[in-house]
CSV table of C-alpha atoms and ligand atoms in Angstrom, one decimal:
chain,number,residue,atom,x,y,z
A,1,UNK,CA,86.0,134.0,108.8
A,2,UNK,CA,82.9,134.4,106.3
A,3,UNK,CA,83.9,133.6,103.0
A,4,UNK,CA,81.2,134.7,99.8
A,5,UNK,CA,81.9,133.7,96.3
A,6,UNK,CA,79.0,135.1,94.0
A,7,UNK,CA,77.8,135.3,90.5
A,8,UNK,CA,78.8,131.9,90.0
A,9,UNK,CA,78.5,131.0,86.7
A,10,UNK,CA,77.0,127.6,88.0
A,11,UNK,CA,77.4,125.9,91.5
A,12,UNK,CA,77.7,122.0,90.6
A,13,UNK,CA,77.0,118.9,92.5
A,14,UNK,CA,75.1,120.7,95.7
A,15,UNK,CA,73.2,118.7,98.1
A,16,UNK,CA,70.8,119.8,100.8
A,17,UNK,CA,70.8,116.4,102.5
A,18,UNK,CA,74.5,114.7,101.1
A,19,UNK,CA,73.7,111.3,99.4
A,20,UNK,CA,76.5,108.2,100.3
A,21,UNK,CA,76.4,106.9,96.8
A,22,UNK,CA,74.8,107.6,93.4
A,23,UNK,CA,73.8,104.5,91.1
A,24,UNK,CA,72.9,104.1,87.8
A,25,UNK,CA,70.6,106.3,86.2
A,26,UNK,CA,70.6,108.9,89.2
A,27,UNK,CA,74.5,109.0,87.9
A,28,UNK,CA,73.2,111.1,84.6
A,29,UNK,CA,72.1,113.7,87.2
A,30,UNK,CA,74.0,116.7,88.7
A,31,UNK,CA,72.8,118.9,90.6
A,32,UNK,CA,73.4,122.4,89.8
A,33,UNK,CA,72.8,125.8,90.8
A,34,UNK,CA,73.4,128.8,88.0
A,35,UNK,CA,73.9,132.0,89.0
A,36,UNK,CA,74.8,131.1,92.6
A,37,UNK,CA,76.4,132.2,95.8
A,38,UNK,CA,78.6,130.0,98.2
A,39,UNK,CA,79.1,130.9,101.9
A,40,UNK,CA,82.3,129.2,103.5
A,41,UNK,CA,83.0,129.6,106.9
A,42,UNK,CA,86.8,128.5,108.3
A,43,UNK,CA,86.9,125.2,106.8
A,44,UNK,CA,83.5,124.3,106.6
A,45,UNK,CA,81.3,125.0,103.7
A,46,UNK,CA,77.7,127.1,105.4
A,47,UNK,CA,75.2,127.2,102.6
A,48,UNK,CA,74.4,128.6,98.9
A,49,UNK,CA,71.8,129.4,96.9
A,50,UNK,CA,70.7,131.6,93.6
A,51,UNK,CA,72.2,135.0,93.4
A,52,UNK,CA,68.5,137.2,94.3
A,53,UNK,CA,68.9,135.2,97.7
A,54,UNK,CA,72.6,136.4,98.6
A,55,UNK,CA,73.5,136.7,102.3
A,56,UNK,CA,75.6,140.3,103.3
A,57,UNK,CA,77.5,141.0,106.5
A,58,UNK,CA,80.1,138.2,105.7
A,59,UNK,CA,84.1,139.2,106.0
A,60,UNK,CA,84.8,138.5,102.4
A,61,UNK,CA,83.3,138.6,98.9
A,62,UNK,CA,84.6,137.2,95.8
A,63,UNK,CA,82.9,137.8,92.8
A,64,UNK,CA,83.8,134.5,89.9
A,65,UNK,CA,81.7,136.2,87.0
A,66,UNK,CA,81.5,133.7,84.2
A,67,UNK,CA,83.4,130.9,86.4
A,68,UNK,CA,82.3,127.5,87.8
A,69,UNK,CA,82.8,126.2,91.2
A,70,UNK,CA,82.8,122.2,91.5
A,71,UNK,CA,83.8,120.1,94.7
A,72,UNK,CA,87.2,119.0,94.6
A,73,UNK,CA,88.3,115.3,93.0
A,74,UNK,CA,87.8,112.4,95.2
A,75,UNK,CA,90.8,110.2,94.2
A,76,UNK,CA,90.1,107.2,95.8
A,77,UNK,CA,93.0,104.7,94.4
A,78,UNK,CA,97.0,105.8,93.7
A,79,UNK,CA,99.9,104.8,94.5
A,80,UNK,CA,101.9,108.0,94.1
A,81,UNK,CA,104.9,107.2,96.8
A,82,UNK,CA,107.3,105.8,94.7
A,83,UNK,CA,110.9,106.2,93.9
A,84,UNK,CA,111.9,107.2,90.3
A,85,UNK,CA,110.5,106.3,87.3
A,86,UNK,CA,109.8,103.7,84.5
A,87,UNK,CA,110.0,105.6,80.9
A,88,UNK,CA,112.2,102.9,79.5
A,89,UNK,CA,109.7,100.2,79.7
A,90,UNK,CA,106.9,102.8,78.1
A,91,UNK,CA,110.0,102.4,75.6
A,92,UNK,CA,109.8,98.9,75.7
A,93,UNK,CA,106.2,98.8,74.8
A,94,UNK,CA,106.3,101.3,71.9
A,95,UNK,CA,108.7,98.8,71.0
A,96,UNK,CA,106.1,95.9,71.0
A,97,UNK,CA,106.7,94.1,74.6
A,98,UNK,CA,103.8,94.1,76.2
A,99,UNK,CA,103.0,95.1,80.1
A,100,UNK,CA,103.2,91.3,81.2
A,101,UNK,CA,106.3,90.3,79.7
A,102,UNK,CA,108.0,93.3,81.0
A,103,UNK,CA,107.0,92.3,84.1
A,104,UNK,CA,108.1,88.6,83.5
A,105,UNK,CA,111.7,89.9,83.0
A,106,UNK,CA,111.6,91.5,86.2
A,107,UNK,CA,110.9,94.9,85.5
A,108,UNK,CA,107.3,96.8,86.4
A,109,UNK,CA,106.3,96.3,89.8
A,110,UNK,CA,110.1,94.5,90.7
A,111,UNK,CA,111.7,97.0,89.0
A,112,UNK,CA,110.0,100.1,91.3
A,113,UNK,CA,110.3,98.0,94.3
A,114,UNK,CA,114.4,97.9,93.7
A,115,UNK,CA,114.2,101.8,93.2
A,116,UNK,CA,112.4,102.5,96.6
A,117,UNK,CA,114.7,99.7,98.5
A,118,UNK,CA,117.5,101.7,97.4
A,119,UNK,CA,115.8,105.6,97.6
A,120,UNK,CA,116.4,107.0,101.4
A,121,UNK,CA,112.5,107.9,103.4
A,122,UNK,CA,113.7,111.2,103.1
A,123,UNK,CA,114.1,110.9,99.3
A,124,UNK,CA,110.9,109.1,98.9
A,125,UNK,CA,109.2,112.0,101.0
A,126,UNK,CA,110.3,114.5,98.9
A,127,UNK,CA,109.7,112.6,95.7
A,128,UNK,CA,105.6,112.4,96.8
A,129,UNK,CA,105.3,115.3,98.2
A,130,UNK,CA,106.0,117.5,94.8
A,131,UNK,CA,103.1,115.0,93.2
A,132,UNK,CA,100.8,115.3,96.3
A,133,UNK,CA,101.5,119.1,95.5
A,134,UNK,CA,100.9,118.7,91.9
A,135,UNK,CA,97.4,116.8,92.2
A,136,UNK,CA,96.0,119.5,93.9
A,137,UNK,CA,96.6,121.9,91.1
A,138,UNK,CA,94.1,119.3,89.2
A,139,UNK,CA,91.6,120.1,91.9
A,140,UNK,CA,92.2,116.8,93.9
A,141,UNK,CA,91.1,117.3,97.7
A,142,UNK,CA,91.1,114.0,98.9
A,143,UNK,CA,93.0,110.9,98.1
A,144,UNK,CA,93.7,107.5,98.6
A,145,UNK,CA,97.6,105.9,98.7
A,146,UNK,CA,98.8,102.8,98.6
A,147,UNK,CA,102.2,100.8,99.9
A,148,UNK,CA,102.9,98.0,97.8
A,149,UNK,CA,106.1,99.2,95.9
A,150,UNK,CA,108.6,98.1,99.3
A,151,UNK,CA,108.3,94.1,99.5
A,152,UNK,CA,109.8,93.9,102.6
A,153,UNK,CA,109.0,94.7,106.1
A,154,UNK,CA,111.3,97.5,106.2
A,155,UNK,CA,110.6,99.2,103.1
A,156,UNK,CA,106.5,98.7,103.3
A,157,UNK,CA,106.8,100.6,106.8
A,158,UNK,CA,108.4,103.4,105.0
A,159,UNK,CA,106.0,104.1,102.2
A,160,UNK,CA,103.3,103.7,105.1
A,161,UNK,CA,105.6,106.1,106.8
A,162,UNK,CA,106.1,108.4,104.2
A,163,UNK,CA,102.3,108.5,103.8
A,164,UNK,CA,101.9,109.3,107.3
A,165,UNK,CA,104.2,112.2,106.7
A,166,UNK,CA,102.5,113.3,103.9
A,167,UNK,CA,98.8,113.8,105.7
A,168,UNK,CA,100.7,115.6,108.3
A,169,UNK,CA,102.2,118.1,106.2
A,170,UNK,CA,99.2,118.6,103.6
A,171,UNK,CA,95.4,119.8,104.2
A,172,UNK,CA,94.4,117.2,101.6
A,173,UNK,CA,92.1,114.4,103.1
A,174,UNK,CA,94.5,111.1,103.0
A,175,UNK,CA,93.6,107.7,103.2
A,176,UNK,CA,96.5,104.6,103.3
A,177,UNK,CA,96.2,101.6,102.3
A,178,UNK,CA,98.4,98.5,102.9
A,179,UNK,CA,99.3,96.6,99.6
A,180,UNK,CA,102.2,94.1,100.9
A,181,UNK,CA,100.7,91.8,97.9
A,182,UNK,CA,101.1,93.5,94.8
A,183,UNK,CA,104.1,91.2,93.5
A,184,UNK,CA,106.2,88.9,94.9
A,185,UNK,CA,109.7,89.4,95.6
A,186,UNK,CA,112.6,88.1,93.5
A,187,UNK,CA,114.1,86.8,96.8
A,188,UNK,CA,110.6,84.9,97.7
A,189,UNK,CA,110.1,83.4,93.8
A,190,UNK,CA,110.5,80.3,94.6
A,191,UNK,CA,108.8,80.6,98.4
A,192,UNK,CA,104.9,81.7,97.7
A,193,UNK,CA,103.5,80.6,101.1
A,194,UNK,CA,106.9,82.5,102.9
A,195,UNK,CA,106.0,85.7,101.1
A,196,UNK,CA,102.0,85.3,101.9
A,197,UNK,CA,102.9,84.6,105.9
A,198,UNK,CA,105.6,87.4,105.9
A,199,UNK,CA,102.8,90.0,104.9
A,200,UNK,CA,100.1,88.3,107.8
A,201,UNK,CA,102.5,87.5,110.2
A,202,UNK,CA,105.5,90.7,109.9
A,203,UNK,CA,104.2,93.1,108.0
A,204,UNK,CA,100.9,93.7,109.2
A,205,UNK,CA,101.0,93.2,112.8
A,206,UNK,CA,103.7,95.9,112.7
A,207,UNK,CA,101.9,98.3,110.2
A,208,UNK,CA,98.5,97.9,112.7
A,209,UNK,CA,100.4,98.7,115.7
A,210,UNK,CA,101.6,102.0,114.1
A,211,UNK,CA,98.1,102.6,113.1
A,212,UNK,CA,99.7,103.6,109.6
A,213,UNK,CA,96.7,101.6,107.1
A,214,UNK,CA,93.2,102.2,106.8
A,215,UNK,CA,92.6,99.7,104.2
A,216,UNK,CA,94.7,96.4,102.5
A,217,UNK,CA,94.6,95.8,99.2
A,218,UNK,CA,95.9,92.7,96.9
A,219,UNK,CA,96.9,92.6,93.4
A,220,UNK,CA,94.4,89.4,92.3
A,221,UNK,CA,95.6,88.7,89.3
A,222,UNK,CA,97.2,85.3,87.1
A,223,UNK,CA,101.2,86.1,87.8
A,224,UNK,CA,100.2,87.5,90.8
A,225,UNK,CA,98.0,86.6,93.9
A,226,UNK,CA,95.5,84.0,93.2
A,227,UNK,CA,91.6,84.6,94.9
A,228,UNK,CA,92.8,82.2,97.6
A,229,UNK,CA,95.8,83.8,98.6
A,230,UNK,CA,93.9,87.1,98.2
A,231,UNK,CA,91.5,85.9,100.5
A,232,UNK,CA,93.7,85.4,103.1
A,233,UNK,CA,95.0,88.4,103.1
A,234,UNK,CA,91.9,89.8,103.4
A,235,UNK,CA,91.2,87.8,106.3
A,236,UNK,CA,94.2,88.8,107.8
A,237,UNK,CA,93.4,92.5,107.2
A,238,UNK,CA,89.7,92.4,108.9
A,239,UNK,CA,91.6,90.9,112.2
A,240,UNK,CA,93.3,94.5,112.4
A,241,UNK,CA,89.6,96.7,111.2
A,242,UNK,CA,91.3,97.2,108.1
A,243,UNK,CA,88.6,96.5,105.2
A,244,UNK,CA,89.7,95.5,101.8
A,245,UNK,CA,90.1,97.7,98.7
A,246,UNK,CA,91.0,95.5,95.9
A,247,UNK,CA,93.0,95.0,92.8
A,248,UNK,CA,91.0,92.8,90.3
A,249,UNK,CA,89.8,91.9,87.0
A,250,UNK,CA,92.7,94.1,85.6
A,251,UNK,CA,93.3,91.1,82.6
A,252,UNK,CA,91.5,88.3,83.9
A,253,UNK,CA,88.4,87.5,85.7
A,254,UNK,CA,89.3,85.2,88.3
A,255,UNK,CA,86.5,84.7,90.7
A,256,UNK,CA,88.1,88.0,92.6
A,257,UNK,CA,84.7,90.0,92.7
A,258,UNK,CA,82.9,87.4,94.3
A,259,UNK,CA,85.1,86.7,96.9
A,260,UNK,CA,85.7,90.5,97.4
A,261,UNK,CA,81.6,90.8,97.5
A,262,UNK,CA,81.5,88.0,99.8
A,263,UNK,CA,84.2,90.1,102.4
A,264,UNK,CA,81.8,93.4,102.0
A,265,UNK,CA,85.4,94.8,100.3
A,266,UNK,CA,85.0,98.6,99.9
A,267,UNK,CA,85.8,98.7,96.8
A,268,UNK,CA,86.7,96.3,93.9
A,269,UNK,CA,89.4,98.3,91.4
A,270,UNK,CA,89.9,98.3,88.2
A,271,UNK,CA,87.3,95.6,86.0
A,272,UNK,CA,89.2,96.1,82.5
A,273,UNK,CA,88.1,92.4,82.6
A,274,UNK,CA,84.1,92.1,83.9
A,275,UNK,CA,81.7,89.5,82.9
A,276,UNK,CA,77.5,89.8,83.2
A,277,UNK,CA,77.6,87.3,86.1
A,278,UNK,CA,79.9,89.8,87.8
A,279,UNK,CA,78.2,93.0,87.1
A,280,UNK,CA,75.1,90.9,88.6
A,281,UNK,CA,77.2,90.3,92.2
A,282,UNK,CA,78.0,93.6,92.3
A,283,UNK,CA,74.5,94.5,92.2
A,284,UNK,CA,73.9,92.9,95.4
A,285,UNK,CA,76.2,94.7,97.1
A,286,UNK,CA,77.5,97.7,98.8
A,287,UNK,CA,80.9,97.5,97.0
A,288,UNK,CA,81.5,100.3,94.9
A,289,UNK,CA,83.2,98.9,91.2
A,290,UNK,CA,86.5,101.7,90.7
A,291,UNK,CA,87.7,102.5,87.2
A,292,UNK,CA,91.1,103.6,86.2
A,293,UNK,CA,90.8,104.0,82.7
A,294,UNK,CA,94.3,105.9,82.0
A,295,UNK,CA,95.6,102.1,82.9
A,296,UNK,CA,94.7,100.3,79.6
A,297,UNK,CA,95.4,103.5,77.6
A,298,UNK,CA,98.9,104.0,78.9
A,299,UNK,CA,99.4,100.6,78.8
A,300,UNK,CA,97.4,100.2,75.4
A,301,UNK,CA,95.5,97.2,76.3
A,302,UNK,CA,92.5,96.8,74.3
A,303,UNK,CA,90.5,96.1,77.5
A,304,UNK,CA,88.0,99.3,78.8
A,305,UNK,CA,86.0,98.6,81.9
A,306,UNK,CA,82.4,98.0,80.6
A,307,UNK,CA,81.0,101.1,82.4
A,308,UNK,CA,77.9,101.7,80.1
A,309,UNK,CA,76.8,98.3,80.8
A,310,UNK,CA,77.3,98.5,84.2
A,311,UNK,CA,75.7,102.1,84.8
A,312,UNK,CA,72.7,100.8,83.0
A,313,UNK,CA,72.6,97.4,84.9
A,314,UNK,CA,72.3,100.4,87.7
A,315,UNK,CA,75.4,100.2,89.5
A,316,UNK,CA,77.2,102.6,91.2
A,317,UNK,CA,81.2,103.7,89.3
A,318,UNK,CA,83.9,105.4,91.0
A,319,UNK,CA,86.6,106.8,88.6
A,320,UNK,CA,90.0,107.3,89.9
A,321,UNK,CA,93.5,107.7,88.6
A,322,UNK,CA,95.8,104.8,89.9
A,323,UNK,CA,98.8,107.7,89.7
A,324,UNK,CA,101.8,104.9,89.5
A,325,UNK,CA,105.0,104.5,87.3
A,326,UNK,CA,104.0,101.3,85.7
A,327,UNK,CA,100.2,101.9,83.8
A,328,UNK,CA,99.4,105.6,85.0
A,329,UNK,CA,102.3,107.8,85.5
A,330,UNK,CA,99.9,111.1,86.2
A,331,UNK,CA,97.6,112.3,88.6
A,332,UNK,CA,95.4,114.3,86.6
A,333,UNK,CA,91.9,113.6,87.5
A,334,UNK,CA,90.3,115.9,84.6
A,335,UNK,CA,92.0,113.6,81.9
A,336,UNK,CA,90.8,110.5,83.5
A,337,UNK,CA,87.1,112.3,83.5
A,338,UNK,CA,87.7,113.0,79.3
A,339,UNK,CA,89.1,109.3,78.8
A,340,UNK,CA,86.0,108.0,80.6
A,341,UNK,CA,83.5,110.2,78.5
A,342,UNK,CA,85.9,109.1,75.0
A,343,UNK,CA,86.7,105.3,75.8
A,344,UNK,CA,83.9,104.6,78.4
A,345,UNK,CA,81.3,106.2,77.1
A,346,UNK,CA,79.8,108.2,80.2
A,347,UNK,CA,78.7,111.4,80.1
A,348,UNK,CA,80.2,114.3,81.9
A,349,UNK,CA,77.7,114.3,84.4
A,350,UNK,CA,77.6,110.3,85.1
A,351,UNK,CA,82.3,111.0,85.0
A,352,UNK,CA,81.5,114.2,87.4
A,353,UNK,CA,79.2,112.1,89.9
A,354,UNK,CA,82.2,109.2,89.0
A,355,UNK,CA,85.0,111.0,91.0
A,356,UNK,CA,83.2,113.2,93.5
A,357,UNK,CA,80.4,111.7,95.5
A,358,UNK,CA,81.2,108.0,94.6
A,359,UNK,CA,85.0,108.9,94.9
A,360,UNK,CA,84.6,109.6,98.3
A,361,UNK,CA,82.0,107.1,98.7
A,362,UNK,CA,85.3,104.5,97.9
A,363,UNK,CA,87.4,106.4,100.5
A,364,UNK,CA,84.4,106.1,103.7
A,365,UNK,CA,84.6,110.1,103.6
A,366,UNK,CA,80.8,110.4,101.7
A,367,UNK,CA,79.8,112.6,105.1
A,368,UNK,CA,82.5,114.9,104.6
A,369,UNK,CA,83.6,115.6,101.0
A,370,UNK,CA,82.1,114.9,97.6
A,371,UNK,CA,80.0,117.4,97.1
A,372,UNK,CA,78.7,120.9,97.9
A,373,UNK,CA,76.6,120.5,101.2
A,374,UNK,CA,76.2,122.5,104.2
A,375,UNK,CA,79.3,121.5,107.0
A,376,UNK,CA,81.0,119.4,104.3
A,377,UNK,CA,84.3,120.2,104.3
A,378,UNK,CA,85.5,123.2,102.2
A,379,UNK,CA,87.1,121.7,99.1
A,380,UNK,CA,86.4,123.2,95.7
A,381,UNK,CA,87.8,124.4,93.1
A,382,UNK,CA,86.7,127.9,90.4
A,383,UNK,CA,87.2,127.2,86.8
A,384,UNK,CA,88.7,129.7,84.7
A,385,UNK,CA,85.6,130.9,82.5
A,386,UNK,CA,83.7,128.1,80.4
A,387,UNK,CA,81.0,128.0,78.4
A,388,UNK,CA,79.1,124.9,80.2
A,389,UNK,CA,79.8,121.4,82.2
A,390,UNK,CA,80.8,119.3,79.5
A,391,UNK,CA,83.8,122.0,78.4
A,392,UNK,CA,85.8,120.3,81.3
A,393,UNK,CA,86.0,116.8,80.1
A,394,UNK,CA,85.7,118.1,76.4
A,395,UNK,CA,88.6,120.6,76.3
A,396,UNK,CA,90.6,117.4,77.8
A,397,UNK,CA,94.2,119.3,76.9
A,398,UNK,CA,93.3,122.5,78.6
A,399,UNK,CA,94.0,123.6,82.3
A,400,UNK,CA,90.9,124.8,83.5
A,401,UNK,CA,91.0,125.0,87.1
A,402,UNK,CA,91.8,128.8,88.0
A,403,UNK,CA,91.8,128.3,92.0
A,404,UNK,CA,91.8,125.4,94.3
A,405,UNK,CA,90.5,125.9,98.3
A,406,UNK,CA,91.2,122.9,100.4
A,407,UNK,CA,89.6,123.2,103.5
A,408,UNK,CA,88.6,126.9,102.8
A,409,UNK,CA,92.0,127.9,102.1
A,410,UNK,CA,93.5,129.0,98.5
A,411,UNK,CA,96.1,127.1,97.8
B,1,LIG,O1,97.0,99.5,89.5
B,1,LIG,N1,98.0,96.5,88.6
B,1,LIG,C1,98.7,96.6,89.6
B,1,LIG,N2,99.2,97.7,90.1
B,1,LIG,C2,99.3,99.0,89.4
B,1,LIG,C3,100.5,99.1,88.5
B,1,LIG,C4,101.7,98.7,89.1
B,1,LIG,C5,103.0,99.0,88.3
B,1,LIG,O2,103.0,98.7,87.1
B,1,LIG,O3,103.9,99.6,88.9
B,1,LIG,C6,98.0,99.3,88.8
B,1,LIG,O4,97.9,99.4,87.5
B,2,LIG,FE1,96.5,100.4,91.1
């Protein structure tokens, strides 16, 4: 099946020849086609061009007068299977407690953990489902989940489970990752080292042998894992192929990003927290620095990644939206992209390149998705009709996504 869309408004992020990453100042630039065409054939995008070159003979034509077609989101870090809720601690915090003392008293992470212990995998299934269903409406087409809300052997292997389920029943591109260390359990407070050898020695031979993670992540953190206890986890992780995708520098910079350089980590996530020395690590590497900025909004920590200085140091960003209960209950990739122009100060074009190509870049699937390119996979989105690029992240209250293809299907 043939698939033409035409009089494209304007065709954004194509590629001939697909780049894996884009850094620094090549961030500014996206490349755009206006008044396009784009051929799709079954899943698989074919090629494109301007309009005076349009192909005929194809099986369907769709014209998207005054619309825009972009590649689909590239969501590389959420942790949307979880059970419930958390809107009385967003209470809490209007009321002045702040995101570590609630968790202190046993509530954030703890307190979601207790929910999914108790929520059947049927439940939970359901539960992530209707927000896996829900992202895609935002024009997500590939996305990364973690565990890290179970604790225990059990009730990690059923959010890896239930993420499992998920990729089977969905056309969105699904990555898992394993995040046994994102708190430690009440029942292990006293028992650090237990804890640590129950995720190397329990959890993870189990978890490999179901082939149910691609990645494993660590919250390194003060409260939480410390960069040596991190670091064995990551250790632990490489025996089974799965690399590291890691939660650092979200209040404190710790020594995280070297070790995490020095373990060739995919990714290094969040950097509310990111010092000159760090950025300069990072340069030397191929780990791509991940941005969540709806985290210190929702949570209203004063913190903001340093992007600018890190774009113009020339590093590569990835922007993603951390979808969890705790510091980013939504999964609504175009907010993310107007918070990062507003707070962060990129521009729509460095947030566009932010949460396509180097989105996928963070998720291994830079071959495959990202951008427009000939046998990428066909995931893209048509705006409703706007007046240029920088509408999207500017009209930050709008919906403007009119129709969402994943793998060259509307859905
Ligand atoms: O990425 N920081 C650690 N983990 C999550 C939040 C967890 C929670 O509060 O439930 C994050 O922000
Ligand atoms: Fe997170």
């Amino acid at each position: 099946m043939r698939k033409l869309f035409k009089h494209i408004k304007t065709l954004v992020q194509v590629e001939s020849s697909p780049r894996a990453v884009v850094k620094g100042k090549d961030m500014a630039h996206l490349p755009s086609i206006d008044n396009a065409w784009l051929l799709i054939e079954n899943d698989r995008i074919r090629s494109f061009g301007e309009m005076q070159t349009c192909p005929m003979n194809v099986d369907q034509e769709i014209d998207v007068s005054g619309k825009m077609i972009f590649p689909c989101w590239c969501d590389s870090h959420t942790h949307l299977v979880y059970a419930g809720s958390r809107e009385a601690e967003f209470v809490d915090r209007i009321k002045g407690l702040s995101y570590t003392e609630i968790a202190q008293r046993g509530g954030g992470i703890l307190n979601s953990a207790k929910r999914l212990r108790e929520t059947s995998e049927e439940e939970l299934f359901d539960q992530a489902y209707a927000r896996l269903k829900e992202i895609q409406g935002f024009g997500t087409g590939a996305i990364e989940i973690k565990s890290g809300y179970g604790l225990s052997v059990e009730s990690e292997l059923k959010i890896l489970r239930v993420i499992r389920r998920l990729r089977g029943n969905s056309d969105l591109t699904i990555k898992a990752t394993f995040l046994g260390a994102h708190a430690l359990p009440l029942e292990y407070r006293e028992n650090r080292k237990g804890y640590i050898d129950l995720i190397i020695n329990e959890m993870l031979p189990k978890i490999a042998n179901e082939g149910l993670a691609d990645y494993i992540d660590a919250f390194c953190e003060k409260n939480f894992f410390s960069v040596a206890e991190t670091e064995q986890i990551i250790e632990a992780g490489a025996k089974y192929g799965m690399k590291a995708k890691i939660h650092t520098n979200q209040f404190h910079s710790m020594g995280g990003i070297e070790m995490c350089v020095r373990h060739k980590a995919v990714s290094v996530d969040h950097l509310e927290v990111l010092n000159d020395e760090e950025i300069a690590v990072l340069l030397k590497s191929d780990t791509m620095p991940t941005l969540l900025p709806t985290a210190p909004f929702f949570i209203n920590d004063e913190h903001y990644p340093p992007a600018r200085k890190m774009l113009d140091a020339g590093l590569p960003v990835a922007l993603a939206t951390d979808y969890n209960p705790g510091t980013t209950p939504s999964g609504r990739i175009p907010f993310v992209l107007s918070l990062a122009c507003i707070k962060l100060r990129m521009t729509p074009e460095e947030v566009i390149n932010a949460a396509t190509i180097n989105g996928a870049r963070a998720m291994e699937l830079e071959a495959t998705h990202g951008s427009i390119a000939p046998e990428k996979i066909a995931n893209f989105f048509i705006t409703k009709p706007i007046p240029s690029i920088a509408f999207l992240p500017y009209a930050f209250g709008s919906d403007l996504i009119e129709q969402v293809f994943i793998k060259g299907k509307l859905v």
